[in-house]
Amino acid sequence: MLRPALPAALLLFLAVTVHAGAMDTLIRFLDFGAGVLALVSLSVTVLWGLAATDRMVLHTGHRLLAQAVHRGTGVAGLGFLGLHIWVKVTEGHTGTLSVAVPFTDGARPVLIGLGTLAAYVFVAVAVTGAVRGAFTGVTGSRWWRALHMSAYIAWALALVHGLKAGRQAAGWATAGYVLCLAAVAVRLYLRLRAARRS
């Protein structure tokens, strides 16, 4: 008896929400926050990817859990990245050509281009991560590792894009970026140090 009423109630709720201006508030938030959410999610993805390789502290089960979190935050980061791109295009902050072809934005070609390059690399890393089984053998494994390691470069490009491409970043956003940078730097240093010892 409630099933036919549920879609009608949902439509009524959406109509009232839109009429009350909630969508404008949501779009304003996404205009400012979707990019930050993407970068923070992708930073967490980098951190969990580094954690998933730790053999000194984590046991096999823990590493598998870390890999699952790594994949989940990667998917969330790509979702926020897609949302960030969509909002910036629909709000007219950049054009579809700038999204597709790096360094073609009329106002800020280098900074928007860095974001475009970073997005392409993140998508390539995600796709190759999803089909990791296709990279078999020593040569295939090396190619996969090189492609996957390019996420560090993409992450650095995204960090520069996030800090400099738009308006002045809010204090909380800059603090978040600095925290992400410090956390990844420390974790990467620990990984490299452990690799040298072994």
Coordinates of N, CA, C and O in Angstrom, one line a residue:
M1 N 0.8 -1.2 0.0 CA 0.0 0.0 0.0 C 0.9 1.3 0.0 O 0.5 2.2 -0.6
L2 N 2.0 1.2 0.6 CA 2.9 2.4 0.7 C 3.8 2.5 -0.6 O 4.3 3.6 -0.9
R3 N 4.0 1.4 -1.3 CA 4.9 1.4 -2.5 C 4.5 2.5 -3.5 O 5.3 3.2 -4.0
P4 N 3.2 2.6 -3.9 CA 2.9 3.6 -4.9 C 3.1 5.1 -4.3 O 3.3 6.0 -5.1
A5 N 2.9 5.2 -3.0 CA 3.1 6.5 -2.4 C 4.5 7.0 -2.3 O 4.8 8.2 -2.2
L6 N 5.4 6.0 -2.2 CA 6.8 6.3 -2.0 C 7.4 7.2 -3.1 O 8.0 8.2 -2.8
P7 N 7.3 6.8 -4.4 CA 7.8 7.7 -5.4 C 7.2 9.1 -5.4 O 7.8 10.1 -5.6
A8 N 5.9 9.2 -5.1 CA 5.2 10.5 -5.1 C 5.7 11.3 -4.0 O 6.0 12.5 -4.1
A9 N 6.0 10.7 -2.8 CA 6.5 11.4 -1.7 C 7.9 11.9 -2.0 O 8.3 13.0 -1.6
L10 N 8.7 11.0 -2.6 CA 10.1 11.4 -3.0 C 10.1 12.6 -4.0 O 10.9 13.5 -3.8
L11 N 9.2 12.5 -5.0 CA 9.1 13.7 -5.9 C 8.7 14.9 -5.2 O 9.2 16.0 -5.5
L12 N 7.7 14.8 -4.3 CA 7.3 16.0 -3.5 C 8.4 16.6 -2.7 O 8.7 17.8 -2.6
F13 N 9.2 15.7 -2.0 CA 10.3 16.1 -1.2 C 11.4 16.8 -2.1 O 11.9 17.9 -1.7
L14 N 11.7 16.3 -3.3 CA 12.6 16.9 -4.2 C 12.1 18.3 -4.7 O 12.9 19.2 -4.8
A15 N 10.8 18.3 -5.0 CA 10.3 19.6 -5.4 C 10.4 20.7 -4.4 O 10.8 21.8 -4.6
V16 N 10.0 20.3 -3.1 CA 10.1 21.3 -2.0 C 11.6 21.7 -1.8 O 11.9 22.9 -1.6
T17 N 12.5 20.7 -1.9 CA 13.9 21.0 -1.6 C 14.5 21.9 -2.7 O 15.2 22.9 -2.4
V18 N 14.1 21.7 -4.0 CA 14.6 22.6 -5.0 C 14.0 24.0 -4.9 O 14.7 25.0 -5.0
H19 N 12.7 24.0 -4.6 CA 12.0 25.3 -4.4 C 12.6 26.1 -3.3 O 12.7 27.3 -3.3
A20 N 13.0 25.4 -2.2 CA 13.6 26.1 -1.1 C 15.0 26.6 -1.3 O 15.6 27.3 -0.5
G21 N 15.6 26.3 -2.4 CA 17.0 26.7 -2.8 C 18.1 25.8 -2.3 O 19.3 26.2 -2.4
A22 N 17.7 24.6 -1.9 CA 18.8 23.7 -1.4 C 19.7 23.3 -2.5 O 20.9 23.1 -2.3
M23 N 19.2 23.2 -3.8 CA 20.1 22.8 -4.9 C 21.1 23.9 -5.1 O 22.3 23.6 -5.5
D24 N 20.8 25.2 -5.0 CA 21.7 26.2 -5.2 C 22.8 26.2 -4.2 O 24.0 26.3 -4.5
T25 N 22.4 25.9 -2.9 CA 23.4 25.7 -1.9 C 24.3 24.5 -2.1 O 25.5 24.6 -1.9
L26 N 23.7 23.4 -2.6 CA 24.5 22.3 -2.9 C 25.5 22.5 -4.0 O 26.7 22.2 -3.9
I27 N 25.1 23.2 -5.1 CA 26.0 23.5 -6.2 C 27.1 24.4 -5.7 O 28.2 24.3 -6.1
R28 N 26.8 25.4 -4.9 CA 27.8 26.3 -4.4 C 28.8 25.5 -3.5 O 30.0 25.8 -3.7
F29 N 28.3 24.6 -2.7 CA 29.2 23.8 -1.9 C 30.1 23.0 -2.9 O 31.3 22.9 -2.7
L30 N 29.5 22.3 -3.8 CA 30.3 21.5 -4.7 C 31.3 22.3 -5.6 O 32.4 21.8 -5.9
D31 N 30.9 23.5 -5.9 CA 31.8 24.4 -6.7 C 33.1 24.6 -5.9 O 34.2 24.7 -6.4
F32 N 32.9 24.8 -4.6 CA 34.1 25.0 -3.7 C 34.7 23.7 -3.2 O 35.9 23.7 -2.9
G33 N 33.9 22.7 -2.9 CA 34.4 21.6 -2.2 C 34.6 20.3 -2.9 O 35.3 19.4 -2.4
A34 N 34.1 20.1 -4.1 CA 34.2 18.8 -4.8 C 35.7 18.5 -5.2 O 36.2 17.4 -5.0
G35 N 36.4 19.5 -5.6 CA 37.8 19.4 -5.9 C 38.6 19.0 -4.6 O 39.5 18.2 -4.7
V36 N 38.3 19.7 -3.5 CA 39.0 19.4 -2.3 C 38.7 17.9 -1.8 O 39.6 17.2 -1.4
L37 N 37.4 17.5 -1.9 CA 37.1 16.2 -1.6 C 37.8 15.2 -2.5 O 38.2 14.1 -2.0
A38 N 37.9 15.5 -3.8 CA 38.7 14.6 -4.7 C 40.1 14.5 -4.3 O 40.6 13.4 -4.2
L39 N 40.7 15.6 -4.0 CA 42.2 15.6 -3.7 C 42.4 14.9 -2.3 O 43.3 14.1 -2.2
V40 N 41.5 15.1 -1.3 CA 41.7 14.5 0.0 C 41.5 13.0 -0.2 O 42.2 12.1 0.3
S41 N 40.5 12.6 -1.0 CA 40.2 11.1 -1.2 C 41.4 10.5 -1.9 O 41.8 9.4 -1.5
L42 N 41.9 11.1 -2.9 CA 43.0 10.6 -3.6 C 44.3 10.5 -2.8 O 45.1 9.6 -2.9
S43 N 44.4 11.5 -1.9 CA 45.6 11.5 -1.0 C 45.5 10.3 0.0 O 46.4 9.6 0.3
V44 N 44.3 10.1 0.5 CA 44.0 8.9 1.4 C 44.3 7.6 0.6 O 44.8 6.7 1.1
T45 N 43.9 7.6 -0.7 CA 44.2 6.5 -1.5 C 45.7 6.2 -1.6 O 46.1 5.0 -1.5
V46 N 46.5 7.2 -1.8 CA 47.9 7.1 -1.9 C 48.4 6.6 -0.6 O 49.3 5.6 -0.5
L47 N 47.9 7.1 0.5 CA 48.4 6.6 1.8 C 48.1 5.2 2.1 O 48.9 4.4 2.6
W48 N 46.8 4.8 1.7 CA 46.5 3.4 1.9 C 47.2 2.5 1.0 O 47.5 1.3 1.3
G49 N 47.5 3.0 -0.2 CA 48.3 2.2 -1.1 C 49.7 1.9 -0.6 O 50.3 0.8 -0.7
L50 N 50.3 3.0 0.0 CA 51.6 2.8 0.7 C 51.5 1.8 1.9 O 52.4 1.0 2.1
A51 N 50.4 2.0 2.6 CA 50.2 1.1 3.8 C 50.1 -0.3 3.4 O 50.6 -1.2 4.1
A52 N 49.4 -0.6 2.2 CA 49.2 -1.9 1.8 C 50.4 -2.7 1.4 O 50.4 -3.9 1.3
T53 N 51.5 -1.9 1.2 CA 52.8 -2.6 0.8 C 53.7 -2.9 2.1 O 54.7 -3.5 1.9
D54 N 53.2 -2.5 3.2 CA 54.0 -2.6 4.5 C 54.0 -4.1 4.9 O 53.0 -4.7 5.1
R55 N 55.2 -4.7 4.9 CA 55.3 -6.1 5.4 C 55.9 -6.2 6.8 O 56.0 -7.3 7.3
M56 N 56.4 -5.1 7.3 CA 57.0 -5.2 8.6 C 55.9 -5.2 9.7 O 56.1 -5.9 10.7
V57 N 54.9 -4.4 9.6 CA 53.9 -4.3 10.6 C 52.6 -5.1 10.3 O 52.1 -5.8 11.1
L58 N 52.2 -5.0 9.0 CA 51.0 -5.6 8.6 C 51.1 -7.1 8.2 O 52.1 -7.4 7.5
H59 N 50.2 -7.9 8.6 CA 50.2 -9.3 8.2 C 49.4 -9.4 6.9 O 48.8 -8.4 6.5
T60 N 49.4 -10.5 6.3 CA 48.7 -10.7 5.0 C 47.3 -10.2 5.0 O 46.8 -9.5 4.1
G61 N 46.5 -10.6 6.0 CA 45.1 -10.2 6.1 C 44.9 -8.7 6.2 O 44.0 -8.1 5.6
H62 N 45.8 -8.1 7.0 CA 45.8 -6.6 7.2 C 46.1 -5.9 5.8 O 45.5 -4.9 5.5
R63 N 47.1 -6.5 5.1 CA 47.4 -5.9 3.8 C 46.3 -6.0 2.8 O 46.0 -5.1 2.1
L64 N 45.6 -7.1 2.9 CA 44.4 -7.3 2.0 C 43.3 -6.3 2.3 O 42.7 -5.7 1.5
L65 N 43.1 -6.0 3.6 CA 42.2 -5.0 4.1 C 42.6 -3.6 3.6 O 41.8 -2.8 3.1
A66 N 43.9 -3.3 3.8 CA 44.4 -2.0 3.3 C 44.3 -1.9 1.8 O 43.9 -0.8 1.4
Q67 N 44.5 -2.9 1.1 CA 44.3 -2.9 -0.4 C 42.8 -2.6 -0.7 O 42.5 -1.8 -1.6
A68 N 41.9 -3.2 0.0 CA 40.5 -2.9 -0.2 C 40.1 -1.5 0.1 O 39.4 -0.9 -0.6
V69 N 40.6 -0.9 1.2 CA 40.4 0.5 1.5 C 41.0 1.4 0.4 O 40.4 2.3 0.0
H70 N 42.2 1.0 0.0 CA 42.9 1.7 -1.1 C 42.0 1.8 -2.3 O 41.8 2.9 -2.9
R71 N 41.4 0.7 -2.7 CA 40.6 0.6 -3.9 C 39.3 1.5 -3.7 O 38.8 2.2 -4.5
G72 N 38.7 1.3 -2.5 CA 37.5 2.0 -2.2 C 37.7 3.5 -2.2 O 36.9 4.3 -2.7
T73 N 38.7 4.0 -1.5 CA 39.0 5.4 -1.5 C 39.4 5.9 -2.9 O 39.1 7.1 -3.3
G74 N 40.0 5.1 -3.7 CA 40.3 5.4 -5.1 C 39.0 5.7 -5.9 O 38.9 6.6 -6.7
V75 N 38.1 4.8 -5.7 CA 36.8 4.9 -6.4 C 36.1 6.2 -6.0 O 35.6 7.0 -6.8
A76 N 36.1 6.4 -4.7 CA 35.5 7.7 -4.2 C 36.2 8.9 -4.7 O 35.6 9.9 -5.1
G77 N 37.5 8.9 -4.8 CA 38.3 10.0 -5.3 C 38.0 10.3 -6.8 O 37.8 11.4 -7.2
L78 N 37.9 9.2 -7.5 CA 37.5 9.4 -9.0 C 36.1 9.9 -9.1 O 35.8 10.7 -10.0
G79 N 35.2 9.5 -8.2 CA 33.8 10.0 -8.2 C 33.8 11.5 -7.9 O 33.1 12.2 -8.6
F80 N 34.5 11.9 -6.9 CA 34.6 13.3 -6.6 C 35.3 14.1 -7.7 O 34.9 15.2 -7.9
L81 N 36.3 13.5 -8.3 CA 36.9 14.1 -9.4 C 36.0 14.4 -10.6 O 35.9 15.5 -11.2
G82 N 35.2 13.3 -10.9 CA 34.2 13.5 -12.0 C 33.2 14.6 -11.6 O 32.8 15.4 -12.4
L83 N 32.7 14.6 -10.3 CA 31.8 15.6 -9.9 C 32.4 17.0 -10.0 O 31.8 18.0 -10.4
H84 N 33.7 17.1 -9.6 CA 34.4 18.4 -9.6 C 34.5 18.9 -11.1 O 34.2 20.1 -11.4
I85 N 34.8 18.0 -12.0 CA 34.9 18.4 -13.4 C 33.5 18.9 -13.9 O 33.4 19.9 -14.6
W86 N 32.5 18.1 -13.6 CA 31.1 18.4 -14.1 C 30.7 19.7 -13.6 O 30.2 20.6 -14.3
V87 N 30.9 20.0 -12.3 CA 30.5 21.3 -11.7 C 31.2 22.4 -12.3 O 30.6 23.5 -12.7
K88 N 32.5 22.3 -12.5 CA 33.3 23.4 -13.1 C 32.9 23.7 -14.5 O 32.9 24.9 -15.0
V89 N 32.5 22.7 -15.3 CA 32.1 22.9 -16.7 C 30.7 23.5 -16.7 O 30.4 24.5 -17.4
T90 N 29.8 22.9 -15.8 CA 28.4 23.5 -15.8 C 28.3 24.9 -15.3 O 27.4 25.6 -15.7
E91 N 29.2 25.2 -14.4 CA 29.2 26.6 -13.8 C 30.0 27.5 -14.7 O 30.0 28.7 -14.5
G92 N 30.6 27.1 -15.8 CA 31.2 27.9 -16.8 C 32.6 28.4 -16.3 O 33.2 29.3 -16.9
H93 N 33.2 27.7 -15.4 CA 34.6 28.0 -14.9 C 35.7 27.6 -15.9 O 36.8 28.1 -15.9
T94 N 35.3 26.5 -16.7 CA 36.2 26.0 -17.7 C 35.3 25.4 -18.8 O 34.2 25.2 -18.6
G95 N 35.9 25.1 -19.9 CA 35.2 24.5 -21.0 C 35.5 23.1 -21.2 O 36.4 22.5 -20.6
T96 N 34.7 22.4 -22.0 CA 34.8 21.0 -22.2 C 36.1 20.7 -22.9 O 36.8 19.6 -22.7
L97 N 36.6 21.6 -23.8 CA 37.9 21.4 -24.5 C 39.0 21.4 -23.5 O 39.9 20.5 -23.6
S98 N 39.0 22.3 -22.5 CA 40.0 22.3 -21.5 C 40.0 21.0 -20.6 O 41.1 20.6 -20.1
V99 N 38.9 20.4 -20.5 CA 38.8 19.2 -19.7 C 39.4 18.0 -20.5 O 40.0 17.2 -19.9
A100 N 39.2 18.1 -21.8 CA 39.6 17.0 -22.7 C 41.1 17.1 -23.1 O 41.8 16.1 -23.2
V101 N 41.5 18.3 -23.4 CA 42.8 18.6 -23.9 C 43.6 19.5 -23.0 O 43.2 20.6 -22.8
P102 N 44.7 18.9 -22.4 CA 45.5 19.7 -21.4 C 46.0 21.0 -22.1 O 46.3 21.1 -23.3
F103 N 46.1 22.0 -21.3 CA 46.7 23.3 -21.6 C 46.0 24.1 -22.7 O 46.6 24.9 -23.4
T104 N 44.7 23.9 -22.8 CA 43.9 24.7 -23.7 C 42.9 25.7 -23.1 O 42.2 26.4 -23.8
D105 N 43.0 25.8 -21.8 CA 42.1 26.8 -21.1 C 42.5 28.2 -21.4 O 43.7 28.5 -21.4
G106 N 41.6 29.0 -21.7 CA 41.9 30.4 -22.1 C 42.5 31.3 -21.0 O 43.4 32.1 -21.2
A107 N 42.0 31.1 -19.8 CA 42.4 31.9 -18.7 C 43.6 31.4 -17.9 O 44.5 32.2 -17.6
R108 N 43.6 30.1 -17.6 CA 44.7 29.5 -16.8 C 45.2 28.2 -17.5 O 45.0 27.2 -16.9
P109 N 45.8 28.3 -18.6 CA 46.1 27.1 -19.3 C 47.0 26.1 -18.6 O 46.8 24.9 -18.6
V110 N 48.1 26.6 -17.9 CA 49.0 25.7 -17.2 C 48.3 25.0 -16.0 O 48.4 23.8 -15.8
L111 N 47.7 25.8 -15.2 CA 47.1 25.3 -13.9 C 45.9 24.3 -14.2 O 45.8 23.3 -13.6
I112 N 45.1 24.7 -15.2 CA 44.0 23.8 -15.5 C 44.5 22.6 -16.3 O 44.1 21.5 -16.1
G113 N 45.6 22.8 -17.1 CA 46.2 21.7 -17.8 C 46.8 20.7 -16.8 O 46.8 19.5 -17.1
L114 N 47.4 21.1 -15.7 CA 47.9 20.2 -14.7 C 46.8 19.3 -14.2 O 47.0 18.1 -14.0
G115 N 45.7 20.0 -13.9 CA 44.6 19.2 -13.4 C 44.1 18.2 -14.4 O 43.7 17.0 -14.0
T116 N 44.0 18.6 -15.7 CA 43.6 17.6 -16.7 C 44.6 16.5 -16.8 O 44.1 15.3 -16.9
L117 N 45.9 16.8 -16.8 CA 46.9 15.7 -16.9 C 46.7 14.8 -15.7 O 46.8 13.5 -15.8
A118 N 46.6 15.3 -14.5 CA 46.4 14.5 -13.3 C 45.2 13.6 -13.4 O 45.3 12.4 -13.1
A119 N 44.1 14.2 -13.9 CA 42.9 13.3 -14.1 C 43.1 12.2 -15.0 O 42.7 11.0 -14.7
Y120 N 43.8 12.4 -16.1 CA 44.1 11.3 -17.1 C 44.9 10.2 -16.4 O 44.7 9.1 -16.6
V121 N 46.0 10.7 -15.7 CA 46.8 9.7 -15.0 C 46.1 8.9 -14.0 O 46.2 7.7 -13.9
F122 N 45.3 9.6 -13.2 CA 44.5 8.9 -12.1 C 43.6 7.9 -12.8 O 43.4 6.7 -12.3
V123 N 42.9 8.2 -13.9 CA 42.0 7.3 -14.5 C 42.9 6.1 -15.1 O 42.5 4.9 -14.9
A124 N 44.0 6.4 -15.7 CA 44.9 5.3 -16.2 C 45.3 4.4 -15.1 O 45.3 3.1 -15.2
V125 N 45.7 4.9 -13.9 CA 46.1 4.1 -12.8 C 45.0 3.3 -12.3 O 45.2 2.1 -12.0
A126 N 43.8 3.9 -12.2 CA 42.6 3.1 -11.8 C 42.3 1.9 -12.7 O 42.0 0.8 -12.3
V127 N 42.3 2.2 -14.0 CA 42.0 1.2 -15.0 C 43.1 0.0 -14.9 O 42.7 -1.1 -14.9
T128 N 44.4 0.4 -14.9 CA 45.4 -0.6 -14.8 C 45.4 -1.4 -13.5 O 45.7 -2.5 -13.4
G129 N 44.9 -0.7 -12.4 CA 44.8 -1.3 -11.2 C 43.6 -2.3 -11.2 O 43.7 -3.4 -10.6
A130 N 42.6 -2.0 -11.9 CA 41.4 -2.9 -12.0 C 41.7 -4.2 -12.8 O 41.2 -5.2 -12.6
V131 N 42.6 -4.0 -13.8 CA 43.0 -5.1 -14.7 C 44.4 -5.6 -14.4 O 45.1 -6.0 -15.3
R132 N 44.8 -5.6 -13.2 CA 46.2 -5.9 -12.8 C 46.6 -7.3 -13.3 O 47.7 -7.6 -13.6
G133 N 45.6 -8.2 -13.3 CA 45.9 -9.6 -13.7 C 46.4 -9.7 -15.2 O 47.0 -10.7 -15.5
A134 N 46.1 -8.7 -16.0 CA 46.5 -8.7 -17.4 C 48.0 -8.4 -17.5 O 48.6 -8.6 -18.5
F135 N 48.6 -7.9 -16.4 CA 50.1 -7.6 -16.4 C 50.8 -8.7 -15.8 O 51.3 -8.6 -14.7
T136 N 50.9 -9.8 -16.5 CA 51.6 -11.0 -15.9 C 53.1 -11.0 -16.4 O 53.4 -10.4 -17.4
G137 N 53.9 -11.8 -15.8 CA 55.3 -11.9 -16.1 C 56.1 -10.8 -15.5 O 55.6 -9.8 -15.0
V138 N 57.4 -10.9 -15.7 CA 58.3 -9.9 -15.1 C 58.1 -8.6 -15.8 O 58.0 -7.5 -15.2
T139 N 58.1 -8.6 -17.2 CA 58.0 -7.4 -17.9 C 56.6 -6.7 -17.7 O 56.5 -5.5 -17.4
G140 N 55.5 -7.5 -17.7 CA 54.2 -6.9 -17.4 C 54.1 -6.4 -16.1 O 53.5 -5.3 -15.9
S141 N 54.7 -7.0 -15.1 CA 54.7 -6.6 -13.7 C 55.4 -5.2 -13.6 O 55.0 -4.3 -12.9
R142 N 56.5 -5.1 -14.3 CA 57.3 -3.9 -14.2 C 56.5 -2.7 -14.9 O 56.5 -1.6 -14.4
W143 N 55.8 -3.0 -16.0 CA 55.0 -2.0 -16.6 C 53.9 -1.5 -15.7 O 53.6 -0.4 -15.6
W144 N 53.2 -2.5 -15.0 CA 52.1 -2.2 -14.1 C 52.6 -1.3 -13.0 O 52.0 -0.3 -12.7
R145 N 53.7 -1.7 -12.4 CA 54.3 -1.0 -11.3 C 54.6 0.5 -11.7 O 54.4 1.4 -11.0
A146 N 55.3 0.6 -12.9 CA 55.6 2.0 -13.4 C 54.3 2.8 -13.6 O 54.3 4.0 -13.2
L147 N 53.3 2.2 -14.2 CA 52.1 2.9 -14.4 C 51.4 3.3 -13.1 O 50.9 4.4 -12.9
H148 N 51.4 2.4 -12.2 CA 50.8 2.6 -10.9 C 51.6 3.7 -10.1 O 51.0 4.5 -9.3
M149 N 52.9 3.7 -10.2 CA 53.7 4.7 -9.5 C 53.5 6.1 -10.1 O 53.8 7.1 -9.4
S150 N 53.0 6.2 -11.3 CA 52.8 7.5 -11.9 C 51.7 8.2 -11.1 O 51.5 9.4 -11.3
A151 N 51.0 7.5 -10.2 CA 49.9 8.2 -9.4 C 50.6 9.2 -8.5 O 50.0 10.2 -8.2
Y152 N 51.8 9.0 -8.1 CA 52.5 10.0 -7.3 C 52.7 11.3 -8.0 O 52.5 12.4 -7.5
I153 N 53.1 11.2 -9.3 CA 53.2 12.4 -10.2 C 51.8 13.1 -10.3 O 51.7 14.3 -10.2
A154 N 50.8 12.3 -10.6 CA 49.5 12.9 -10.8 C 49.0 13.5 -9.5 O 48.4 14.6 -9.6
W155 N 49.3 12.9 -8.4 CA 48.9 13.5 -7.1 C 49.6 14.8 -6.9 O 49.0 15.8 -6.4
A156 N 50.9 14.9 -7.2 CA 51.6 16.2 -7.1 C 51.0 17.3 -8.0 O 50.9 18.4 -7.6
L157 N 50.7 16.9 -9.2 CA 50.1 17.8 -10.2 C 48.7 18.3 -9.7 O 48.4 19.5 -9.8
A158 N 48.0 17.4 -9.1 CA 46.7 17.7 -8.6 C 46.8 18.6 -7.4 O 46.0 19.6 -7.2
L159 N 47.8 18.5 -6.6 CA 48.0 19.3 -5.4 C 48.3 20.8 -5.9 O 47.7 21.7 -5.4
V160 N 49.2 20.9 -6.9 CA 49.5 22.3 -7.4 C 48.2 22.9 -8.0 O 47.9 24.0 -7.8
H161 N 47.5 22.1 -8.8 CA 46.2 22.5 -9.4 C 45.2 23.0 -8.3 O 44.6 24.0 -8.5
G162 N 45.1 22.2 -7.3 CA 44.2 22.5 -6.2 C 44.5 23.8 -5.5 O 43.6 24.5 -5.1
L163 N 45.8 24.0 -5.3 CA 46.2 25.2 -4.5 C 46.2 26.5 -5.4 O 46.0 27.5 -4.8
K164 N 46.4 26.3 -6.7 CA 46.6 27.5 -7.5 C 45.6 27.8 -8.6 O 45.6 28.9 -9.1
A165 N 44.8 26.8 -9.0 CA 44.0 27.0 -10.2 C 42.8 27.9 -10.0 O 42.4 28.7 -10.9
G166 N 42.2 27.9 -8.9 CA 41.0 28.7 -8.6 C 41.3 29.9 -7.8 O 42.4 30.5 -7.8
R167 N 40.3 30.3 -7.0 CA 40.5 31.4 -6.1 C 41.4 31.0 -4.9 O 41.7 29.8 -4.8
Q168 N 41.7 31.9 -4.1 CA 42.6 31.6 -2.9 C 41.9 30.5 -2.1 O 40.7 30.6 -1.8
A169 N 42.7 29.5 -1.8 CA 42.1 28.4 -1.0 C 41.8 28.9 0.4 O 42.5 29.7 1.0
A170 N 40.7 28.4 1.0 CA 40.4 28.6 2.4 C 41.4 28.0 3.3 O 42.1 27.1 2.9
G171 N 41.5 28.6 4.5 CA 42.5 28.1 5.4 C 42.4 26.6 5.7 O 43.4 25.9 5.7
W172 N 41.2 26.1 5.8 CA 41.0 24.7 6.1 C 41.4 23.8 4.9 O 41.9 22.7 5.1
A173 N 41.2 24.3 3.7 CA 41.6 23.6 2.5 C 43.1 23.5 2.4 O 43.7 22.4 2.2
T174 N 43.8 24.6 2.6 CA 45.2 24.7 2.6 C 45.8 23.7 3.7 O 46.8 23.0 3.4
A175 N 45.2 23.8 4.9 CA 45.7 22.9 6.0 C 45.5 21.5 5.6 O 46.4 20.6 5.9
G176 N 44.4 21.1 5.0 CA 44.2 19.8 4.5 C 45.2 19.3 3.5 O 45.7 18.2 3.6
Y177 N 45.5 20.2 2.5 CA 46.5 19.9 1.5 C 47.9 19.7 2.2 O 48.6 18.7 1.8
V178 N 48.2 20.6 3.1 CA 49.5 20.4 3.8 C 49.6 19.1 4.6 O 50.6 18.4 4.6
L179 N 48.5 18.8 5.3 CA 48.5 17.6 6.0 C 48.6 16.4 5.1 O 49.4 15.4 5.4
C180 N 47.9 16.4 4.0 CA 48.0 15.3 3.0 C 49.5 15.2 2.5 O 50.0 14.1 2.4
L181 N 50.1 16.3 2.2 CA 51.4 16.3 1.7 C 52.4 15.7 2.7 O 53.2 14.9 2.4
A182 N 52.3 16.2 3.9 CA 53.1 15.7 5.0 C 52.9 14.2 5.2 O 53.9 13.5 5.4
A183 N 51.7 13.7 5.3 CA 51.4 12.3 5.5 C 52.0 11.4 4.4 O 52.6 10.4 4.7
V184 N 51.8 11.8 3.2 CA 52.3 11.0 2.1 C 53.9 11.1 2.1 O 54.5 10.1 1.9
A185 N 54.4 12.2 2.3 CA 55.9 12.3 2.4 C 56.5 11.4 3.4 O 57.5 10.7 3.2
V186 N 55.9 11.4 4.6 CA 56.4 10.6 5.7 C 56.3 9.1 5.4 O 57.2 8.3 5.5
R187 N 55.1 8.8 4.9 CA 54.9 7.3 4.6 C 55.8 6.9 3.4 O 56.3 5.8 3.4
L188 N 56.0 7.7 2.4 CA 56.8 7.4 1.3 C 58.3 7.2 1.8 O 59.0 6.3 1.4
Y189 N 58.7 8.1 2.6 CA 60.1 8.0 3.2 C 60.2 6.7 3.9 O 61.3 6.0 3.8
L190 N 59.3 6.3 4.8 CA 59.4 5.1 5.5 C 59.4 3.9 4.6 O 60.2 2.9 4.8
R191 N 58.6 3.9 3.5 CA 58.6 2.8 2.5 C 60.0 2.7 1.9 O 60.6 1.6 1.7
L192 N 60.5 3.9 1.4 CA 61.8 3.8 0.7 C 62.9 3.4 1.7 O 63.9 2.7 1.3
R193 N 62.9 3.8 2.9 CA 63.9 3.4 3.9 C 63.8 1.9 4.1 O 64.9 1.2 4.2
A194 N 62.6 1.4 4.2 CA 62.5 -0.1 4.4 C 63.0 -0.8 3.2 O 63.6 -1.9 3.4
A195 N 62.7 -0.3 2.0 CA 63.2 -0.9 0.8 C 64.7 -1.0 0.7 O 65.3 -2.0 0.3
R196 N 65.4 0.1 1.2 CA 66.8 0.1 1.2 C 67.4 -0.9 2.1 O 68.5 -1.5 1.9
R197 N 66.8 -1.1 3.3 CA 67.3 -2.0 4.3 C 67.2 -3.5 3.8 O 68.0 -4.3 4.2
S198 N 66.2 -3.8 3.0 CA 66.0 -5.2 2.6 C 66.6 -5.5 1.3 O 67.6 -5.1 0.8

